[in-house]
Amino acid sequence: METLAFIAESWSLIFSLTLEHISLVSVAVGLAILTGVPIGIAITQNESVAAVVLYAASIIITVPSIALFGLMIPVLSLFGQGIGYLPAVIAVLLYSQLPIIRNTYAAINNVDPALREAARGLGMTPVQRLRLVEIPLAIPVIFAGIRTAVVMNIGVMAIAAYIGAGGLGTLISRGITQTDPRQLIAGALAVSLLAIIADYALLYCQRKLTPKGVSA
Amino acid sequence: MIQLENLTKIFETPDGVVTAADNINMTVPQGEICVLLGPSGCGKTTTLKMLNRIIPPTSGRVMINGEDTSTLDTISLRRNIGYVIQQIGLFPNMTIAENISIVPRLLGWDKKRYLARAEELLAMVALEPKTFMQRYPRELSGGQQQRVGVIRALAADPPVMLMDEPFGAIDPINREVIQDEFLKMQEELQKTILFVSHDIDEAVKMADKVAIFNAGKLIQFDSPDALLAHPCNKFVEDFVGTDRTLKRLRLAKVADVMTPAPTPVKPDDDLQTALQIMQNNDYVAVTMVDTLGRPIGSITRDLATAKRGRCGDHFYGLRAIARVDDDLRSVASAMFSKDTTWMPCVDDEGIFRGEISQRGVTHYLGATYRSREAQQTGVQHGEV
Ligand SMILES: Nc1ncnc2c1ncn2[C@@H]1O[C@H](COP(=O)(O)OP(=O)(O)OP(=O)(O)O)[C@@H](O)[C@H]1O
Ligand SMILES: [Mg+2]
């Protein structure tokens, strides 16, 4: 009851923290897409490079987020950015690499070799093959990777409140330090809800973007 | 013109080397269909793919119109060679119209032109453009997809076509239809075509030249008739089948074999006139035609000798009639089923043009063996 009352009276605070959270995750995952998708495509050209890159990305994901923040503080302090926005974005960017690179790599690699051969035989350049055939066919799987990254990192971003990045994690950390279960529960609820909604929203985008003739 | 010179492909596999194509030499003149024929795994696809450099040759050359293809730009080489792959390979993310217009779009045609071209091609293979243009490949049957695969390769009107078992997924009846359509189209377009098949009947029907492969080697390169009449070794003989002489029946038309324009009689003519014609021309029978020149019966020598009166009152009815553009197989089939050894032949209008007999057919089939024997004896005499 108390929690509901708290949510009702701090509605606008929760709303602005949610927006902040969304923008942090969006920027980080957006950058991760811009890097991960091209990396995923590039490593389809060489199996041993692919193995190394995927291994590195899966090591990163095993580092606990708190430890990662701790590692970044001394490095980024050199630029006066040891805590706050930048390390939070970088952490999420790094964590997002594995699902995005792995799914892109697998999706492009799994394009039916007959289709790749038909594309070559018709005289498409490698870039045309990617743009007209391989990427459109890979979209559902790439998007699944992006969804995994977003859902996972909405949680990671909540922890980034400890290094002053802002977002919904602020409510949770304050709830813990002030032993105020109302803030703690409200924050946790908001984070979970956000993850669920984001997942569905992205699923919707995925369906919209998947070429019509390709079954999802 | 396409020339393969010592073309060789060796695959290095974990279990050792595989020589998929072993020193292939052949020449396909402009405008001809060459069918690559042979059992599974004999190297047909590998040889075909070396032409558009999907598979780079280990050694040897491919010359198209005198130019070594390895010196040309691979992308534009491929855009000038229509390619129908064995697995069909329509792009599932594109509509049928988009699939067909890929090469025209790559070549920079404007939209109106390539859409019109797609419609024209769909109509050509009996797929209603209105229904099919906007569909996706998975909404088509295997046979329909295969037809789209063929017209996609034809879209930009390339002078050379490579077709890897293009009609494999089509049922026998429709396959005959599409083969006929394709041959009719080829008569007009005069493309130089390499066509892979493992069906001897398809090869005999489609080919100007057949290249028989076994275990990576080109065993025999010959016209279908020469291949069926004179297989060069046991392998080819077994591959073309024990009924190879019967297969040759498909290769000849009635017009090639019939006795052209024998004099017919009319119903009003006297039987004596008929007998006279038979004696003068050394016929055993004569055809009777109506006033329009359509065959309606026959008069035999016995009949004309035994009876008196008008032909129209004493004739045998016709058991079967052949058309001049029928092949000999359908003639032989009609002769067996109608129990006759002789048939009048008519043109498209049904007008009497000639006669065909079982002996004529046998004689035609035997000619190639006799000439081969004569040649061989000739050679022997020459050597002496
Ligand atoms: N990429 C490859 N690597 C290794 N071996 C190959 C490769 N491609 C083909 N081969 C081998 O080369 C031989 C010829 O293959 P090819 O595909 O040309 O046969 P084909 O005559 O087209 O047979 P089919 O009628 O079954 O299509 C086979 O023994 C095959 O296993
Ligand atoms: Mg093959």
PDB file of N, CA, C and O in Angstrom, chain B residues 167-219:
ATOM      1  N   PHE B 167      14.941 -28.404 -65.219  1.00  0.00           N
ATOM      2  CA  PHE B 167      13.555 -28.889 -65.209  1.00  0.00           C
ATOM      3  C   PHE B 167      13.385 -30.107 -64.308  1.00  0.00           C
ATOM      4  O   PHE B 167      12.404 -30.836 -64.408  1.00  0.00           O
ATOM      5  N   GLY B 168      14.340 -30.296 -63.392  1.00  0.00           N
ATOM      6  CA  GLY B 168      14.334 -31.487 -62.543  1.00  0.00           C
ATOM      7  C   GLY B 168      13.126 -31.602 -61.630  1.00  0.00           C
ATOM      8  O   GLY B 168      12.675 -32.697 -61.330  1.00  0.00           O
ATOM      9  N   ALA B 169      12.572 -30.466 -61.176  1.00  0.00           N
ATOM     10  CA  ALA B 169      11.483 -30.529 -60.191  1.00  0.00           C
ATOM     11  C   ALA B 169      10.105 -30.461 -60.839  1.00  0.00           C
ATOM     12  O   ALA B 169       9.112 -30.304 -60.153  1.00  0.00           O
ATOM     13  N   ILE B 170      10.056 -30.581 -62.156  1.00  0.00           N
ATOM     14  CA  ILE B 170       8.770 -30.435 -62.832  1.00  0.00           C
ATOM     15  C   ILE B 170       8.258 -31.827 -63.228  1.00  0.00           C
ATOM     16  O   ILE B 170       9.025 -32.669 -63.666  1.00  0.00           O
ATOM     17  N   ASP B 171       6.966 -32.061 -63.056  1.00  0.00           N
ATOM     18  CA  ASP B 171       6.417 -33.384 -63.363  1.00  0.00           C
ATOM     19  C   ASP B 171       6.576 -33.695 -64.856  1.00  0.00           C
ATOM     20  O   ASP B 171       6.707 -32.793 -65.671  1.00  0.00           O
ATOM     21  N   PRO B 172       6.596 -34.985 -65.217  1.00  0.00           N
ATOM     22  CA  PRO B 172       6.924 -35.384 -66.597  1.00  0.00           C
ATOM     23  C   PRO B 172       6.081 -34.670 -67.663  1.00  0.00           C
ATOM     24  O   PRO B 172       6.617 -34.272 -68.701  1.00  0.00           O
ATOM     25  N   ILE B 173       4.794 -34.509 -67.421  1.00  0.00           N
ATOM     26  CA  ILE B 173       3.946 -33.904 -68.456  1.00  0.00           C
ATOM     27  C   ILE B 173       4.312 -32.442 -68.670  1.00  0.00           C
ATOM     28  O   ILE B 173       4.580 -32.001 -69.786  1.00  0.00           O
ATOM     29  N   ASN B 174       4.393 -31.696 -67.549  1.00  0.00           N
ATOM     30  CA  ASN B 174       4.768 -30.293 -67.679  1.00  0.00           C
ATOM     31  C   ASN B 174       6.204 -30.114 -68.129  1.00  0.00           C
ATOM     32  O   ASN B 174       6.546 -29.114 -68.746  1.00  0.00           O
ATOM     33  N   ARG B 175       7.051 -31.112 -67.813  1.00  0.00           N
ATOM     34  CA  ARG B 175       8.439 -31.005 -68.254  1.00  0.00           C
ATOM     35  C   ARG B 175       8.499 -31.028 -69.778  1.00  0.00           C
ATOM     36  O   ARG B 175       9.184 -30.219 -70.401  1.00  0.00           O
ATOM     37  N   GLU B 176       7.734 -31.949 -70.370  1.00  0.00           N
ATOM     38  CA  GLU B 176       7.670 -31.996 -71.835  1.00  0.00           C
ATOM     39  C   GLU B 176       7.217 -30.642 -72.387  1.00  0.00           C
ATOM     40  O   GLU B 176       7.792 -30.121 -73.340  1.00  0.00           O
ATOM     41  N   VAL B 177       6.177 -30.088 -71.754  1.00  0.00           N
ATOM     42  CA  VAL B 177       5.640 -28.816 -72.240  1.00  0.00           C
ATOM     43  C   VAL B 177       6.688 -27.718 -72.158  1.00  0.00           C
ATOM     44  O   VAL B 177       6.931 -26.994 -73.121  1.00  0.00           O
ATOM     45  N   ILE B 178       7.364 -27.643 -71.015  1.00  0.00           N
ATOM     46  CA  ILE B 178       8.313 -26.536 -70.838  1.00  0.00           C
ATOM     47  C   ILE B 178       9.554 -26.765 -71.696  1.00  0.00           C
ATOM     48  O   ILE B 178      10.147 -25.816 -72.224  1.00  0.00           O
ATOM     49  N   GLN B 179       9.929 -28.035 -71.906  1.00  0.00           N
ATOM     50  CA  GLN B 179      11.049 -28.317 -72.823  1.00  0.00           C
ATOM     51  C   GLN B 179      10.696 -27.841 -74.238  1.00  0.00           C
ATOM     52  O   GLN B 179      11.509 -27.202 -74.911  1.00  0.00           O
ATOM     53  N   ASP B 180       9.464 -28.145 -74.648  1.00  0.00           N
ATOM     54  CA  ASP B 180       9.039 -27.711 -75.981  1.00  0.00           C
ATOM     55  C   ASP B 180       9.048 -26.191 -76.087  1.00  0.00           C
ATOM     56  O   ASP B 180       9.534 -25.621 -77.068  1.00  0.00           O
ATOM     57  N   GLU B 181       8.496 -25.542 -75.042  1.00  0.00           N
ATOM     58  CA  GLU B 181       8.476 -24.079 -75.030  1.00  0.00           C
ATOM     59  C   GLU B 181       9.901 -23.537 -75.130  1.00  0.00           C
ATOM     60  O   GLU B 181      10.178 -22.592 -75.858  1.00  0.00           O
ATOM     61  N   PHE B 182      10.770 -24.173 -74.354  1.00  0.00           N
ATOM     62  CA  PHE B 182      12.143 -23.691 -74.311  1.00  0.00           C
ATOM     63  C   PHE B 182      12.813 -23.831 -75.676  1.00  0.00           C
ATOM     64  O   PHE B 182      13.507 -22.921 -76.141  1.00  0.00           O
ATOM     65  N   LEU B 183      12.571 -24.963 -76.336  1.00  0.00           N
ATOM     66  CA  LEU B 183      13.177 -25.174 -77.659  1.00  0.00           C
ATOM     67  C   LEU B 183      12.637 -24.173 -78.675  1.00  0.00           C
ATOM     68  O   LEU B 183      13.376 -23.667 -79.519  1.00  0.00           O
ATOM     69  N   LYS B 184      11.339 -23.879 -78.546  1.00  0.00           N
ATOM     70  CA  LYS B 184      10.745 -22.919 -79.468  1.00  0.00           C
ATOM     71  C   LYS B 184      11.397 -21.548 -79.269  1.00  0.00           C
ATOM     72  O   LYS B 184      11.774 -20.865 -80.221  1.00  0.00           O
ATOM     73  N   MET B 185      11.547 -21.197 -77.987  1.00  0.00           N
ATOM     74  CA  MET B 185      12.180 -19.924 -77.663  1.00  0.00           C
ATOM     75  C   MET B 185      13.623 -19.889 -78.178  1.00  0.00           C
ATOM     76  O   MET B 185      14.075 -18.896 -78.735  1.00  0.00           O
ATOM     77  N   GLN B 186      14.321 -20.998 -77.995  1.00  0.00           N
ATOM     78  CA  GLN B 186      15.718 -21.075 -78.423  1.00  0.00           C
ATOM     79  C   GLN B 186      15.846 -20.898 -79.931  1.00  0.00           C
ATOM     80  O   GLN B 186      16.812 -20.313 -80.409  1.00  0.00           O
ATOM     81  N   GLU B 187      14.855 -21.404 -80.678  1.00  0.00           N
ATOM     82  CA  GLU B 187      14.880 -21.247 -82.127  1.00  0.00           C
ATOM     83  C   GLU B 187      14.982 -19.766 -82.496  1.00  0.00           C
ATOM     84  O   GLU B 187      15.667 -19.384 -83.434  1.00  0.00           O
ATOM     85  N   GLU B 188      14.262 -18.951 -81.704  1.00  0.00           N
ATOM     86  CA  GLU B 188      14.269 -17.515 -81.945  1.00  0.00           C
ATOM     87  C   GLU B 188      15.518 -16.844 -81.390  1.00  0.00           C
ATOM     88  O   GLU B 188      16.150 -16.037 -82.036  1.00  0.00           O
ATOM     89  N   LEU B 189      15.852 -17.187 -80.124  1.00  0.00           N
ATOM     90  CA  LEU B 189      16.877 -16.426 -79.411  1.00  0.00           C
ATOM     91  C   LEU B 189      18.295 -16.855 -79.767  1.00  0.00           C
ATOM     92  O   LEU B 189      19.225 -16.077 -79.625  1.00  0.00           O
ATOM     93  N   GLN B 190      18.466 -18.122 -80.203  1.00  0.00           N
ATOM     94  CA  GLN B 190      19.780 -18.598 -80.626  1.00  0.00           C
ATOM     95  C   GLN B 190      20.860 -18.355 -79.590  1.00  0.00           C
ATOM     96  O   GLN B 190      21.929 -17.822 -79.893  1.00  0.00           O
ATOM     97  N   LYS B 191      20.581 -18.751 -78.343  1.00  0.00           N
ATOM     98  CA  LYS B 191      21.599 -18.601 -77.309  1.00  0.00           C
ATOM     99  C   LYS B 191      22.541 -19.797 -77.347  1.00  0.00           C
ATOM    100  O   LYS B 191      22.202 -20.847 -77.885  1.00  0.00           O
ATOM    101  N   THR B 192      23.727 -19.600 -76.790  1.00  0.00           N
ATOM    102  CA  THR B 192      24.652 -20.709 -76.644  1.00  0.00           C
ATOM    103  C   THR B 192      24.445 -21.254 -75.234  1.00  0.00           C
ATOM    104  O   THR B 192      24.606 -20.531 -74.263  1.00  0.00           O
ATOM    105  N   ILE B 193      24.048 -22.525 -75.156  1.00  0.00           N
ATOM    106  CA  ILE B 193      23.572 -23.042 -73.876  1.00  0.00           C
ATOM    107  C   ILE B 193      24.324 -24.292 -73.454  1.00  0.00           C
ATOM    108  O   ILE B 193      24.502 -25.216 -74.243  1.00  0.00           O
ATOM    109  N   LEU B 194      24.787 -24.294 -72.196  1.00  0.00           N
ATOM    110  CA  LEU B 194      25.269 -25.529 -71.587  1.00  0.00           C
ATOM    111  C   LEU B 194      24.226 -25.963 -70.575  1.00  0.00           C
ATOM    112  O   LEU B 194      23.830 -25.181 -69.711  1.00  0.00           O
ATOM    113  N   PHE B 195      23.791 -27.185 -70.708  1.00  0.00           N
ATOM    114  CA  PHE B 195      22.607 -27.650 -70.003  1.00  0.00           C
ATOM    115  C   PHE B 195      22.975 -28.971 -69.333  1.00  0.00           C
ATOM    116  O   PHE B 195      23.385 -29.917 -70.000  1.00  0.00           O
ATOM    117  N   VAL B 196      22.867 -29.031 -68.005  1.00  0.00           N
ATOM    118  CA  VAL B 196      23.207 -30.270 -67.300  1.00  0.00           C
ATOM    119  C   VAL B 196      21.965 -31.122 -67.129  1.00  0.00           C
ATOM    120  O   VAL B 196      20.897 -30.621 -66.817  1.00  0.00           O
ATOM    121  N   SER B 197      22.126 -32.410 -67.347  1.00  0.00           N
ATOM    122  CA  SER B 197      20.998 -33.313 -67.158  1.00  0.00           C
ATOM    123  C   SER B 197      21.550 -34.674 -66.786  1.00  0.00           C
ATOM    124  O   SER B 197      22.710 -34.967 -67.062  1.00  0.00           O
ATOM    125  N   HIS B 198      20.758 -35.496 -66.094  1.00  0.00           N
ATOM    126  CA  HIS B 198      21.205 -36.887 -66.032  1.00  0.00           C
ATOM    127  C   HIS B 198      20.146 -37.797 -66.643  1.00  0.00           C
ATOM    128  O   HIS B 198      20.141 -38.998 -66.422  1.00  0.00           O
ATOM    129  N   ASP B 199      19.290 -37.175 -67.442  1.00  0.00           N
ATOM    130  CA  ASP B 199      18.204 -37.908 -68.078  1.00  0.00           C
ATOM    131  C   ASP B 199      18.495 -37.988 -69.581  1.00  0.00           C
ATOM    132  O   ASP B 199      18.500 -36.983 -70.290  1.00  0.00           O
ATOM    133  N   ILE B 200      18.781 -39.193 -70.056  1.00  0.00           N
ATOM    134  CA  ILE B 200      19.154 -39.386 -71.449  1.00  0.00           C
ATOM    135  C   ILE B 200      18.051 -38.897 -72.398  1.00  0.00           C
ATOM    136  O   ILE B 200      18.317 -38.302 -73.434  1.00  0.00           O
ATOM    137  N   ASP B 201      16.785 -39.102 -72.007  1.00  0.00           N
ATOM    138  CA  ASP B 201      15.696 -38.676 -72.891  1.00  0.00           C
ATOM    139  C   ASP B 201      15.669 -37.161 -73.036  1.00  0.00           C
ATOM    140  O   ASP B 201      15.456 -36.638 -74.131  1.00  0.00           O
ATOM    141  N   GLU B 202      15.892 -36.469 -71.901  1.00  0.00           N
ATOM    142  CA  GLU B 202      15.939 -35.014 -71.964  1.00  0.00           C
ATOM    143  C   GLU B 202      17.098 -34.557 -72.849  1.00  0.00           C
ATOM    144  O   GLU B 202      16.960 -33.655 -73.683  1.00  0.00           O
ATOM    145  N   ALA B 203      18.243 -35.233 -72.688  1.00  0.00           N
ATOM    146  CA  ALA B 203      19.426 -34.862 -73.472  1.00  0.00           C
ATOM    147  C   ALA B 203      19.156 -35.031 -74.961  1.00  0.00           C
ATOM    148  O   ALA B 203      19.446 -34.157 -75.771  1.00  0.00           O
ATOM    149  N   VAL B 204      18.577 -36.182 -75.307  1.00  0.00           N
ATOM    150  CA  VAL B 204      18.310 -36.470 -76.720  1.00  0.00           C
ATOM    151  C   VAL B 204      17.370 -35.417 -77.298  1.00  0.00           C
ATOM    152  O   VAL B 204      17.527 -34.965 -78.432  1.00  0.00           O
ATOM    153  N   LYS B 205      16.413 -35.010 -76.471  1.00  0.00           N
ATOM    154  CA  LYS B 205      15.430 -34.052 -76.955  1.00  0.00           C
ATOM    155  C   LYS B 205      16.004 -32.635 -77.105  1.00  0.00           C
ATOM    156  O   LYS B 205      15.747 -31.950 -78.089  1.00  0.00           O
ATOM    157  N   MET B 206      16.810 -32.211 -76.117  1.00  0.00           N
ATOM    158  CA  MET B 206      17.217 -30.814 -76.070  1.00  0.00           C
ATOM    159  C   MET B 206      18.498 -30.530 -76.861  1.00  0.00           C
ATOM    160  O   MET B 206      18.715 -29.410 -77.310  1.00  0.00           O
ATOM    161  N   ALA B 207      19.362 -31.541 -76.985  1.00  0.00           N
ATOM    162  CA  ALA B 207      20.746 -31.242 -77.362  1.00  0.00           C
ATOM    163  C   ALA B 207      20.979 -31.118 -78.856  1.00  0.00           C
ATOM    164  O   ALA B 207      20.383 -31.825 -79.669  1.00  0.00           O
ATOM    165  N   ASP B 208      21.872 -30.198 -79.218  1.00  0.00           N
ATOM    166  CA  ASP B 208      22.524 -30.278 -80.518  1.00  0.00           C
ATOM    167  C   ASP B 208      23.727 -31.194 -80.376  1.00  0.00           C
ATOM    168  O   ASP B 208      24.070 -31.953 -81.273  1.00  0.00           O
ATOM    169  N   LYS B 209      24.396 -31.047 -79.206  1.00  0.00           N
ATOM    170  CA  LYS B 209      25.537 -31.919 -78.892  1.00  0.00           C
ATOM    171  C   LYS B 209      25.363 -32.452 -77.476  1.00  0.00           C
ATOM    172  O   LYS B 209      24.885 -31.727 -76.606  1.00  0.00           O
ATOM    173  N   VAL B 210      25.763 -33.699 -77.266  1.00  0.00           N
ATOM    174  CA  VAL B 210      25.746 -34.268 -75.925  1.00  0.00           C
ATOM    175  C   VAL B 210      27.185 -34.543 -75.503  1.00  0.00           C
ATOM    176  O   VAL B 210      27.978 -35.071 -76.286  1.00  0.00           O
ATOM    177  N   ALA B 211      27.508 -34.138 -74.267  1.00  0.00           N
ATOM    178  CA  ALA B 211      28.821 -34.446 -73.718  1.00  0.00           C
ATOM    179  C   ALA B 211      28.598 -35.434 -72.589  1.00  0.00           C
ATOM    180  O   ALA B 211      28.003 -35.094 -71.574  1.00  0.00           O
ATOM    181  N   ILE B 212      29.066 -36.661 -72.772  1.00  0.00           N
ATOM    182  CA  ILE B 212      28.878 -37.678 -71.734  1.00  0.00           C
ATOM    183  C   ILE B 212      30.098 -37.733 -70.832  1.00  0.00           C
ATOM    184  O   ILE B 212      31.227 -37.862 -71.312  1.00  0.00           O
ATOM    185  N   PHE B 213      29.851 -37.583 -69.535  1.00  0.00           N
ATOM    186  CA  PHE B 213      30.923 -37.578 -68.546  1.00  0.00           C
ATOM    187  C   PHE B 213      30.879 -38.851 -67.720  1.00  0.00           C
ATOM    188  O   PHE B 213      29.816 -39.406 -67.469  1.00  0.00           O
ATOM    189  N   ASN B 214      32.065 -39.254 -67.265  1.00  0.00           N
ATOM    190  CA  ASN B 214      32.119 -40.292 -66.242  1.00  0.00           C
ATOM    191  C   ASN B 214      33.363 -40.041 -65.408  1.00  0.00           C
ATOM    192  O   ASN B 214      34.445 -39.835 -65.956  1.00  0.00           O
ATOM    193  N   ALA B 215      33.179 -40.017 -64.078  1.00  0.00           N
ATOM    194  CA  ALA B 215      34.301 -39.830 -63.150  1.00  0.00           C
ATOM    195  C   ALA B 215      35.218 -38.676 -63.574  1.00  0.00           C
ATOM    196  O   ALA B 215      36.431 -38.819 -63.587  1.00  0.00           O
ATOM    197  N   GLY B 216      34.616 -37.538 -63.923  1.00  0.00           N
ATOM    198  CA  GLY B 216      35.411 -36.355 -64.209  1.00  0.00           C
ATOM    199  C   GLY B 216      35.955 -36.271 -65.623  1.00  0.00           C
ATOM    200  O   GLY B 216      36.544 -35.268 -66.007  1.00  0.00           O
ATOM    201  N   LYS B 217      35.778 -37.338 -66.397  1.00  0.00           N
ATOM    202  CA  LYS B 217      36.316 -37.317 -67.766  1.00  0.00           C
ATOM    203  C   LYS B 217      35.204 -37.162 -68.784  1.00  0.00           C
ATOM    204  O   LYS B 217      34.107 -37.688 -68.607  1.00  0.00           O
ATOM    205  N   LEU B 218      35.508 -36.431 -69.851  1.00  0.00           N
ATOM    206  CA  LEU B 218      34.582 -36.343 -70.974  1.00  0.00           C
ATOM    207  C   LEU B 218      34.786 -37.595 -71.830  1.00  0.00           C
ATOM    208  O   LEU B 218      35.859 -37.809 -72.386  1.00  0.00           O
ATOM    209  N   ILE B 219      33.750 -38.427 -71.906  1.00  0.00           N
ATOM    210  CA  ILE B 219      33.912 -39.719 -72.578  1.00  0.00           C
ATOM    211  C   ILE B 219      33.571 -39.616 -74.064  1.00  0.00           C
ATOM    212  O   ILE B 219      34.271 -40.141 -74.911  1.00  0.00           O
TER     213      ILE B 219
END
